[in-house]
Coordinates of C-alpha atoms and ligand atoms in Angstrom, one line a residue:
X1 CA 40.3 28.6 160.1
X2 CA 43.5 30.9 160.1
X3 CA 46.5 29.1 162.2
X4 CA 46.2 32.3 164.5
X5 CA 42.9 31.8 166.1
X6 CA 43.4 27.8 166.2
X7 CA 46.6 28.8 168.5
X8 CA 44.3 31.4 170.3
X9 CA 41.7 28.9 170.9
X10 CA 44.5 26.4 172.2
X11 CA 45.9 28.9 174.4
X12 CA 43.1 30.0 176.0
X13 CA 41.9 26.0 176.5
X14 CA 45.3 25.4 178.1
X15 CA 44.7 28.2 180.3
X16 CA 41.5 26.5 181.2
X17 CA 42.7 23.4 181.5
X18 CA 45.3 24.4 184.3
X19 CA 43.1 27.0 185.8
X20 CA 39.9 24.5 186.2
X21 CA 41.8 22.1 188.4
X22 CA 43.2 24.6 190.4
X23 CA 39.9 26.7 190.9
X24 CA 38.5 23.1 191.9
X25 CA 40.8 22.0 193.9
X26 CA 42.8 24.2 195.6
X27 CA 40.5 27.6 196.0
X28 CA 38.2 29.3 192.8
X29 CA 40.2 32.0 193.1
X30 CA 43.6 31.1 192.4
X31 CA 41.7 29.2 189.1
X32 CA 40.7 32.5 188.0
X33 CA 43.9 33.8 188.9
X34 CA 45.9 31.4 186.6
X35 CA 43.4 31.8 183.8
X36 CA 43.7 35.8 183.1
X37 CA 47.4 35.2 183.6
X38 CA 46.9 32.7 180.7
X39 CA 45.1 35.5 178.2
X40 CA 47.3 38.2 179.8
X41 CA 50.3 36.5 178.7
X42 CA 49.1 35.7 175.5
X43 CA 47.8 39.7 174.9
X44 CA 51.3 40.9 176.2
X45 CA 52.8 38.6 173.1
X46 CA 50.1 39.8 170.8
X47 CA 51.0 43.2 171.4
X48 CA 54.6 42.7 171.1
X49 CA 54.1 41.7 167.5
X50 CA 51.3 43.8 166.7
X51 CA 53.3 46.7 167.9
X52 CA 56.3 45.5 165.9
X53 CA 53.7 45.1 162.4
X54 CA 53.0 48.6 163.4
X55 CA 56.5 50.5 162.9
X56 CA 57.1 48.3 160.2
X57 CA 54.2 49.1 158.2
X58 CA 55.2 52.5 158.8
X59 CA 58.4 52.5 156.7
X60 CA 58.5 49.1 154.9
X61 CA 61.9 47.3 154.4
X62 CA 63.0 44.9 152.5
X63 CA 64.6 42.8 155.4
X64 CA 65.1 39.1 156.0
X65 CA 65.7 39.5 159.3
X66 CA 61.8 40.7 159.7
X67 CA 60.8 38.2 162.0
X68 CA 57.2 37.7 164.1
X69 CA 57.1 35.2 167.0
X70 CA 55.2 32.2 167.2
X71 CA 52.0 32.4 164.6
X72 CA 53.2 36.0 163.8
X73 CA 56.2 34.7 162.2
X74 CA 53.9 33.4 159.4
X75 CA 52.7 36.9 159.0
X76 CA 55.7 38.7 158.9
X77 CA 57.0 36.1 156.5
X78 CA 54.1 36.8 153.9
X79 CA 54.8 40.3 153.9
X80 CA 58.4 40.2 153.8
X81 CA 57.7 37.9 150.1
X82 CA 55.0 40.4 149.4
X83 CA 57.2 43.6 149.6
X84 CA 60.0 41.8 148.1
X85 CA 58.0 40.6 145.2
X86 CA 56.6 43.9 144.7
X87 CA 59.5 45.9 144.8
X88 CA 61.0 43.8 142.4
X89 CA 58.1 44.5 140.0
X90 CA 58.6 48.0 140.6
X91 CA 62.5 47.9 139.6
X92 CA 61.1 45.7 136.7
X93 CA 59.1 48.2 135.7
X94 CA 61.0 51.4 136.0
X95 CA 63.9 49.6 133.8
X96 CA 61.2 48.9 131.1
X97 CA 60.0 52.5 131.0
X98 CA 64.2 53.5 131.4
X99 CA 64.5 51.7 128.1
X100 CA 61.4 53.2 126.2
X101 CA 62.4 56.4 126.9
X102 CA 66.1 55.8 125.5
X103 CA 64.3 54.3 122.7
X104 CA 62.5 57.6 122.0
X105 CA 65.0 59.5 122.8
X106 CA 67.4 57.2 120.1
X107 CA 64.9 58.5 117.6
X108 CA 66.1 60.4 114.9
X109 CA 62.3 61.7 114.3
X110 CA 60.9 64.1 116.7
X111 CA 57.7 62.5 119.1
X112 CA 55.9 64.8 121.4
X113 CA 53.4 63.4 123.7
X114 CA 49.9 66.0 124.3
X115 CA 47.0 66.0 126.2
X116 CA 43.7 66.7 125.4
X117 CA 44.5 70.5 126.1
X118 CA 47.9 70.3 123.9
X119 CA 49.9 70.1 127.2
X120 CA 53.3 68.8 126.6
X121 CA 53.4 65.3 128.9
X122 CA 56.8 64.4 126.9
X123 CA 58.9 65.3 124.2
X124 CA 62.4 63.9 123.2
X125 CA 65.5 65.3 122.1
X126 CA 65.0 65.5 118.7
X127 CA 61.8 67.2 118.9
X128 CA 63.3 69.5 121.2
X129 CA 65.8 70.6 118.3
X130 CA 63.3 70.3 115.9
X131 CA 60.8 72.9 117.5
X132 CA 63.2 74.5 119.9
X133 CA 61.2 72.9 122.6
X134 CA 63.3 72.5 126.5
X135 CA 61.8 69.4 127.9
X136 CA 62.1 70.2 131.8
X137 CA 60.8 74.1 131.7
X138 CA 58.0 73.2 128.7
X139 CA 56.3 69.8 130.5
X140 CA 53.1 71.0 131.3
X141 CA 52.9 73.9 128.9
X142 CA 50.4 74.5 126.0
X143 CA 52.4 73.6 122.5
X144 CA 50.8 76.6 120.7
X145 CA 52.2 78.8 123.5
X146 CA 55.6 77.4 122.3
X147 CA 55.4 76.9 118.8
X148 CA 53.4 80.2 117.3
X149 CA 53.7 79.2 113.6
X150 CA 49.6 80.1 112.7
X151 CA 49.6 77.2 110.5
X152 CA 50.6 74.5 113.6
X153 CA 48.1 76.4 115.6
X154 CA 45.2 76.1 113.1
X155 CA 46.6 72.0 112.6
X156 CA 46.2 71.1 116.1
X157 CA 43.3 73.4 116.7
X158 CA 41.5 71.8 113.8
X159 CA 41.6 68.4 114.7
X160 CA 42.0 67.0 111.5
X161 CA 44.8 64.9 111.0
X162 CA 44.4 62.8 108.5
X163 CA 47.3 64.5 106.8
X164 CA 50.5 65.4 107.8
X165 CA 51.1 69.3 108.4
X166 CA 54.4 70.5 106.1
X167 CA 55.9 73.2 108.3
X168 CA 58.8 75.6 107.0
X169 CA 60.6 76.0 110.7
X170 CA 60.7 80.0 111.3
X171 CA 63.9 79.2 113.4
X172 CA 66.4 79.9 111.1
X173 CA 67.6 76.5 109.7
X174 CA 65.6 76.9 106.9
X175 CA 64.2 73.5 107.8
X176 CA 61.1 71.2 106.6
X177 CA 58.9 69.8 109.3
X178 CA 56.7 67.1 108.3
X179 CA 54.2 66.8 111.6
X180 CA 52.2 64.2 112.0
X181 CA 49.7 63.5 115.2
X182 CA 48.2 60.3 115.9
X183 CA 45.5 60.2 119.1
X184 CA 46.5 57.4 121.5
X185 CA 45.0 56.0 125.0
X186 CA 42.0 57.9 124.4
X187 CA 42.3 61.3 124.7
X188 CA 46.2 61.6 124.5
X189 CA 48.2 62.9 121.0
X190 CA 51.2 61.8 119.8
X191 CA 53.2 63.9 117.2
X192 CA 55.7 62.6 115.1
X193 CA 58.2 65.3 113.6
X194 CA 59.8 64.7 111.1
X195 CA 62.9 66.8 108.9
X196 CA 61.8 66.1 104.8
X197 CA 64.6 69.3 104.4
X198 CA 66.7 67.0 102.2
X199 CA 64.0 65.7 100.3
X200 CA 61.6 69.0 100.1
X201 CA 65.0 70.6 98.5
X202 CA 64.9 67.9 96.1
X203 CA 61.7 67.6 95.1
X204 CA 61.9 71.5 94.6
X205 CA 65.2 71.0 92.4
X206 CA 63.1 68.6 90.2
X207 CA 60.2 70.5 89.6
X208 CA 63.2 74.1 89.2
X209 CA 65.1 71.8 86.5
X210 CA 61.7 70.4 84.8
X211 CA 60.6 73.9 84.8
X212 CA 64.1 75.6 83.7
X213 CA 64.1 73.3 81.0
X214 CA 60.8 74.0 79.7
X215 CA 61.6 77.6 79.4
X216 CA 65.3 77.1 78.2
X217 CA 63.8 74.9 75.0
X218 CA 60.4 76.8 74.5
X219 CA 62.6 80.0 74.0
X220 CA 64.4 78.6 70.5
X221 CA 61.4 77.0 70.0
X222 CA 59.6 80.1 69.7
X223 CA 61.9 82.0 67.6
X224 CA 62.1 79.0 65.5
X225 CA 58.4 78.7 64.7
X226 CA 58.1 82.5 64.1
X227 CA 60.8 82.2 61.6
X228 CA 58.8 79.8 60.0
X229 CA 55.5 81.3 59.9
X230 CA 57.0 84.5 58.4
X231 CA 58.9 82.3 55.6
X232 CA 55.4 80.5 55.2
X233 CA 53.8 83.6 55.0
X234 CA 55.9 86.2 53.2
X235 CA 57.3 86.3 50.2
X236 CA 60.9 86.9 51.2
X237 CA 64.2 87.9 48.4
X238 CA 67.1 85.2 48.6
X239 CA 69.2 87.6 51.0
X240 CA 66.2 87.9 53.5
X241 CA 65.7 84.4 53.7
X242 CA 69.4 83.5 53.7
X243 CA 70.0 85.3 56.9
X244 CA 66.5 84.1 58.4
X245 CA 67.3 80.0 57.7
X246 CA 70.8 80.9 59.2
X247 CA 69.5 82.5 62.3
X248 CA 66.7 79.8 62.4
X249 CA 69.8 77.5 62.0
X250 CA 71.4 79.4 65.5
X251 CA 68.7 78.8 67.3
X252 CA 68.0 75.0 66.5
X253 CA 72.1 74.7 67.1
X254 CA 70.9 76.3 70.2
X255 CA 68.4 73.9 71.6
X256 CA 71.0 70.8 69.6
X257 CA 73.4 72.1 72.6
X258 CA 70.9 72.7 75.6
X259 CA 69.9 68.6 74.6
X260 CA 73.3 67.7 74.6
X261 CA 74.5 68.9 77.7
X262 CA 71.4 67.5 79.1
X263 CA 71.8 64.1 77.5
X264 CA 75.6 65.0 78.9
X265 CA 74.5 65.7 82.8
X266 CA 72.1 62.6 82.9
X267 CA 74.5 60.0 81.7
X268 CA 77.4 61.0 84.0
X269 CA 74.2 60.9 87.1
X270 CA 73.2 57.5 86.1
X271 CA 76.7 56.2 85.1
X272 CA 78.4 53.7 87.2
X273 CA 82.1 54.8 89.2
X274 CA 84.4 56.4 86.8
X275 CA 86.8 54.6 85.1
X276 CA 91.1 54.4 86.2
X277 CA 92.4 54.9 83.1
X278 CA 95.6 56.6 83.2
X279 CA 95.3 60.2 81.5
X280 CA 98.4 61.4 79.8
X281 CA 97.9 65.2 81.3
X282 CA 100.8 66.7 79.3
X283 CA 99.1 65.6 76.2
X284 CA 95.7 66.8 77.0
X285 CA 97.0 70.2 78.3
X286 CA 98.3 70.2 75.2
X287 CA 94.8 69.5 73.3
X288 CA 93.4 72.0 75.6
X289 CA 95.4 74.2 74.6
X290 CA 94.3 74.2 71.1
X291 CA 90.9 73.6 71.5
X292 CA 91.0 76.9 73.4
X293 CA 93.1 78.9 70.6
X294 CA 90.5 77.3 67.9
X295 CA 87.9 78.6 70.0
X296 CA 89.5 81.7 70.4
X297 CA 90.6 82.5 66.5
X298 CA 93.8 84.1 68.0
X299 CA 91.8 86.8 69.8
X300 CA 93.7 85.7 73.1
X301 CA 96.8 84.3 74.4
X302 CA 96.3 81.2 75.8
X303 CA 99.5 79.8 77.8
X304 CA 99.7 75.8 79.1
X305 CA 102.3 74.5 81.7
X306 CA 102.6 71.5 83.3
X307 CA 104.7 69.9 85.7
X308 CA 104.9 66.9 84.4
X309 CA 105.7 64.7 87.3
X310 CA 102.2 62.7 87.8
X311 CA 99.2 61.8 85.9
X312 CA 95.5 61.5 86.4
X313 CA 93.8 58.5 86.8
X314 CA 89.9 58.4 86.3
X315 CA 87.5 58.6 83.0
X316 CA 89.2 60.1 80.3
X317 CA 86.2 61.4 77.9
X318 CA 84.7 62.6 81.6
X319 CA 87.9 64.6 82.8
X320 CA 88.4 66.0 78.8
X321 CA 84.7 67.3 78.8
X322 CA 85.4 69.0 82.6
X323 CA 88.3 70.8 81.5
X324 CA 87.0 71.6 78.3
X325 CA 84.2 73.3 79.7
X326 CA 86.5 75.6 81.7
X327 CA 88.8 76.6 79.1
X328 CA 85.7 77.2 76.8
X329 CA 84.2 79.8 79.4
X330 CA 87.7 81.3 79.8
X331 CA 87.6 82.1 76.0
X332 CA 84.3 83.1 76.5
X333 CA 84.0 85.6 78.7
X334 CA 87.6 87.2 78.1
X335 CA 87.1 90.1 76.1
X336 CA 89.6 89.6 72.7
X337 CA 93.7 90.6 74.0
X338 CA 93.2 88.8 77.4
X339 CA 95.2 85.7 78.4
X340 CA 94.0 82.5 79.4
X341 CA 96.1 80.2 81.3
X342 CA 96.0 76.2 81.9
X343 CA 98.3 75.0 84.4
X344 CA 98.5 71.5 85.7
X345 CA 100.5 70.9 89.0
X346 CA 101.6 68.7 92.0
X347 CA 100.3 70.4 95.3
X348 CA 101.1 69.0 98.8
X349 CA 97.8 67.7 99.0
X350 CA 97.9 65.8 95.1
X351 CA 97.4 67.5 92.0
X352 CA 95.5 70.9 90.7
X353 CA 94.6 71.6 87.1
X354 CA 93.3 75.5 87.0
X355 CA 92.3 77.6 83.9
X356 CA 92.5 81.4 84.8
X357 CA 91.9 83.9 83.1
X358 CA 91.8 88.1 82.2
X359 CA 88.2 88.0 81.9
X360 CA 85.3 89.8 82.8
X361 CA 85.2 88.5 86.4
X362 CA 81.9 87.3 88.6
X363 CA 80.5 89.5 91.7
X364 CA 81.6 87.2 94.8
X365 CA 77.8 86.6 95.8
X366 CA 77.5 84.7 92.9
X367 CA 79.6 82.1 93.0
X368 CA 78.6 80.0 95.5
X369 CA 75.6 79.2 92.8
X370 CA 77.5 79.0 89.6
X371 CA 77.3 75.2 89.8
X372 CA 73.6 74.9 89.8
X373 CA 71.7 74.1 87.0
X374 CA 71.5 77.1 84.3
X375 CA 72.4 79.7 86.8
X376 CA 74.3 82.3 84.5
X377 CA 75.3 85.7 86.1
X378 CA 74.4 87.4 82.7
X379 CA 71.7 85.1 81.1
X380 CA 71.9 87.2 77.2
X381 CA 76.2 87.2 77.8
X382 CA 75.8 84.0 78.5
X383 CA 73.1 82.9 75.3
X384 CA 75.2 85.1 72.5
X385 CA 78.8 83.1 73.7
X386 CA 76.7 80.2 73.4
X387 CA 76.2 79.1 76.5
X388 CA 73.9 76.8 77.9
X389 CA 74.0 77.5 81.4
X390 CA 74.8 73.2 81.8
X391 CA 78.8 73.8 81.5
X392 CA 79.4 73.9 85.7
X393 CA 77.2 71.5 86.5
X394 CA 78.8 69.1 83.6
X395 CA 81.8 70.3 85.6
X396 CA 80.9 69.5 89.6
X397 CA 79.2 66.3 88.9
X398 CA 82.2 65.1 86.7
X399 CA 84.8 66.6 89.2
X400 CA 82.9 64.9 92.0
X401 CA 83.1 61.4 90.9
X402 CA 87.0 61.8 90.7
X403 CA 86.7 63.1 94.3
X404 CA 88.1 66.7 93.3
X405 CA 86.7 69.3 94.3
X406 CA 85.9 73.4 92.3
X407 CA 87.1 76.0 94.1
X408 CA 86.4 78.8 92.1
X409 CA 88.3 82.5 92.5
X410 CA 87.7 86.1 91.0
X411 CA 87.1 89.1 90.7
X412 CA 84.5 91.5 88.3
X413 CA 87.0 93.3 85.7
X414 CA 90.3 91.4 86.9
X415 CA 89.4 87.8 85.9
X416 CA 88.7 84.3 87.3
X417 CA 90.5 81.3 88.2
X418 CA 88.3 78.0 88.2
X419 CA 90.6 74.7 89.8
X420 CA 90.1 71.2 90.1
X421 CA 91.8 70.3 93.3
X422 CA 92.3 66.3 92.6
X423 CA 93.3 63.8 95.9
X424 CA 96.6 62.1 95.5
X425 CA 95.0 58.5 95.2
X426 CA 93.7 59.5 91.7
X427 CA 97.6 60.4 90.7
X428 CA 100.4 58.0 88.9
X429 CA 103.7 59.2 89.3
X430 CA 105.3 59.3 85.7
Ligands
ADP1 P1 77.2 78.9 80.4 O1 76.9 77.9 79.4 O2 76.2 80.0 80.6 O3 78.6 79.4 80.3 P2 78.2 77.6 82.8 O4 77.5 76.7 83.7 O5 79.4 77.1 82.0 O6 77.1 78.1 81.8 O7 78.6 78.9 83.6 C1 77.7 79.5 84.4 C2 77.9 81.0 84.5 O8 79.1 81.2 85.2 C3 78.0 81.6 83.1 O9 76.8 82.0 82.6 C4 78.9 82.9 83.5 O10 78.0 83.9 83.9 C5 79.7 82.4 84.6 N1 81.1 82.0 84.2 C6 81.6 80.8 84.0 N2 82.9 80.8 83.7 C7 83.2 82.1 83.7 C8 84.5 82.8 83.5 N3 85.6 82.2 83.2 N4 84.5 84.1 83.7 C9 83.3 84.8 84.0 N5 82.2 84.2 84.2 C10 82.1 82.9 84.1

């Protein structure tokens, strides 16, 4: 039985027990009398506390000093451990969900929490950059009335979600969205977001180069065989087929050089860190030099200077190609009486070597995509100099494992100046 009644009970049998005797003995009356005084006392002290339970249910504290009288100490003492407990689950609680929601906001992937009816319940910061998504104002709003792109509509509307949705973001960035929903305590949808840009370029790059490739060989190739079928097939005089085994000759020279520069590109890819051997730059100035006048069977002047105070350190068949390939497109595409200079110098920031030259000149919007594989501004200018559209690439890959950097300069009909701009830690002082 609950201590509360047994102290009832005991009250109300000592009130009894005093008011009996005095009833009996003295008058009835006054027994009576003492006995309600009994339970009126004890419903004045039961009020007191109830009264006290009262406002304190009303706005629950968290105070030791809550104390009941008598039994209703007990009470008040169970509560006080009850709230207290409770509230300390709470806190427990509200730290726990604190730290999940930094943890989803830490992301770098974008999570958005729907509804059954695609109602955003949560989204983190990422997503919010990813899909241009506010979290305060968008809570509670329909996704699709956010993000319009038909094809996330018809993914969310479908259902289907066995695979992830690739999403080309209309918002400018010229970002790839790889979304991927997942349903989750029941009815509920989590997408994950995330940005496959880098790897979507790549991928594309792969297939462009697999593709460029194809086309740069097949085109040889095809001139090739037709050569050969018309030498198979015709009878041809000695001056006829003379000049078709040499321009069948071109042609496999051609793809010889497209290989090459491939075979070129992929080893310096795949190659460990360059080399510090220590590149005498006067003397290969000097070989550049006449590399560039061989090329050039005295159609050009070609000038070298150099400063001579430092030297290069890094791979020296790596650097000789680079440069080479810059003085060779100088020759190139300088019409005959131009000049062509190579100049190697000490700049505040370490060393520059530069070929520029009286050329022809590129249009400024293409330059910012000279370095990419086979881009030529003038593919047939490009394929009668002999070109394979490799040479820059050969160039920025080379240049980029010495830490330099191209910074290319011109102008169509004036000329060009292509520079290596190198760091001082790849210099020796002579
Ligand atoms: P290519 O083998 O065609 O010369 P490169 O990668 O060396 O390929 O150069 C890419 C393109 O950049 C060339 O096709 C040409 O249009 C342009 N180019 C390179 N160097 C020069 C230069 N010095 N003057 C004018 N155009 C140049």
């Amino acid at each position: 039985m609950p201590s509360q009644i047994v102290n009832a009970l005991v009250l109300i049998l000592l009130a009894a027990g005093i008011a009996i005797p005095v009833g009996y003995f003295v008058v009835p009356w006054a027994g009576w009398a003492v006995f309600c005084a009994g339970l009126g006392l004890q419903m004045l002290f039961n009020f007191r506390n109830f009264a006290r339970l009262d406002r304190w249910s009303q706005r629950p504290i968290v105070d030791p000093s809550l104390e009941g009288e008598g039994a209703w100490d007990g009470i008040f003492g169970r509560l006080y451990r009850h709230e207290k407990d409770l509230r300390t689950q709470i806190s427990d609680r509200d730290d726990q969900i604190e730290r999940l929601f930094a943890a989803l906001q830490a992301l770098t992937d974008g999570v958005v929490s729907l509804d059954l009816n695609h109602q955003i319940i949560y989204c983190n910061t990422t997503a919010e950059d990813q899909l241009g998504l506010v979290s305060e104002t968008d809570r509670g709003q329909p996704i699709i009335n956010l993000v319009r792109q038909p094809e996330f509509v018809a993914y969310l509307e479908g259902c289907d979600f066995e695979r992830p949705l690739t999403l080309r973001s209309d918002r400018g960035a010229d970002r790839v969205l790889s979304i991927h929903v997942v349903p989750y305590a029941g009815n509920r949808r989590l997408m994950q977001i995330k940005d496959v840009t880098q790897s979507d370029r790549l991928d594309r790059m792969r297939r462009d180069f697999v593709a460029n490739v194809s086309h740069e060989l097949r085109t040889p190739l095809t001139v090739l065989a037709g050569f050969l079928e018309t030498l198979q097939e015709i009878e041809l005089d000695r001056d006829d087929q003379r000049r078709y085994l040499d321009m069948m000759a071109e042609q496999s020279k051609r793809m010889e050089s497209i290989v090459q520069d491939l075979l070129t590109l992929s080893s310096i890819e795949s190659a460990p860190p360059p080399n510090n051997d220590l590149v005498d730059m006067s003397n290969l100035i000097d070989k550049l030099r006449r590399d560039g006048e061989a090329l050039s069977g005295g159609r050009h002047t070609i000038v070298a200077e150099t400063d001579g105070q430092c030297d290069l350190r890094g791979s020296e068949p790596e650097l000789v190609s680079a440069f080479g390939n810059l003085v060779a497109n100088a020759v190139r595409y300088t019409p005959a009486g131009g000049t062509v200079r190579i100049e190697w110098k000490v700049t505040p920031q370490g060393a520059e070597f530069s070929v520029e030259d009286t050329g022809i000149g590129i249009e400024a919007k293409h330059i910012p995509r000279l370095t990419e594989r086979f881009y030529r501004v003038d593919r047939g200018r490009s394929r009668d100099a002999g070109g394979t559209g490799l040479g820059l690439a050969i160039v920025k890959h080379s240049l980029n494992r010495h830490q330099a950097q191209l910074d290319i300069k011109s102008a169509p009909g004036i000329g060009s100046r292509f520079a290596a701009k190198f760091p001082a830690t790849r210099l020796a002082r002579v």
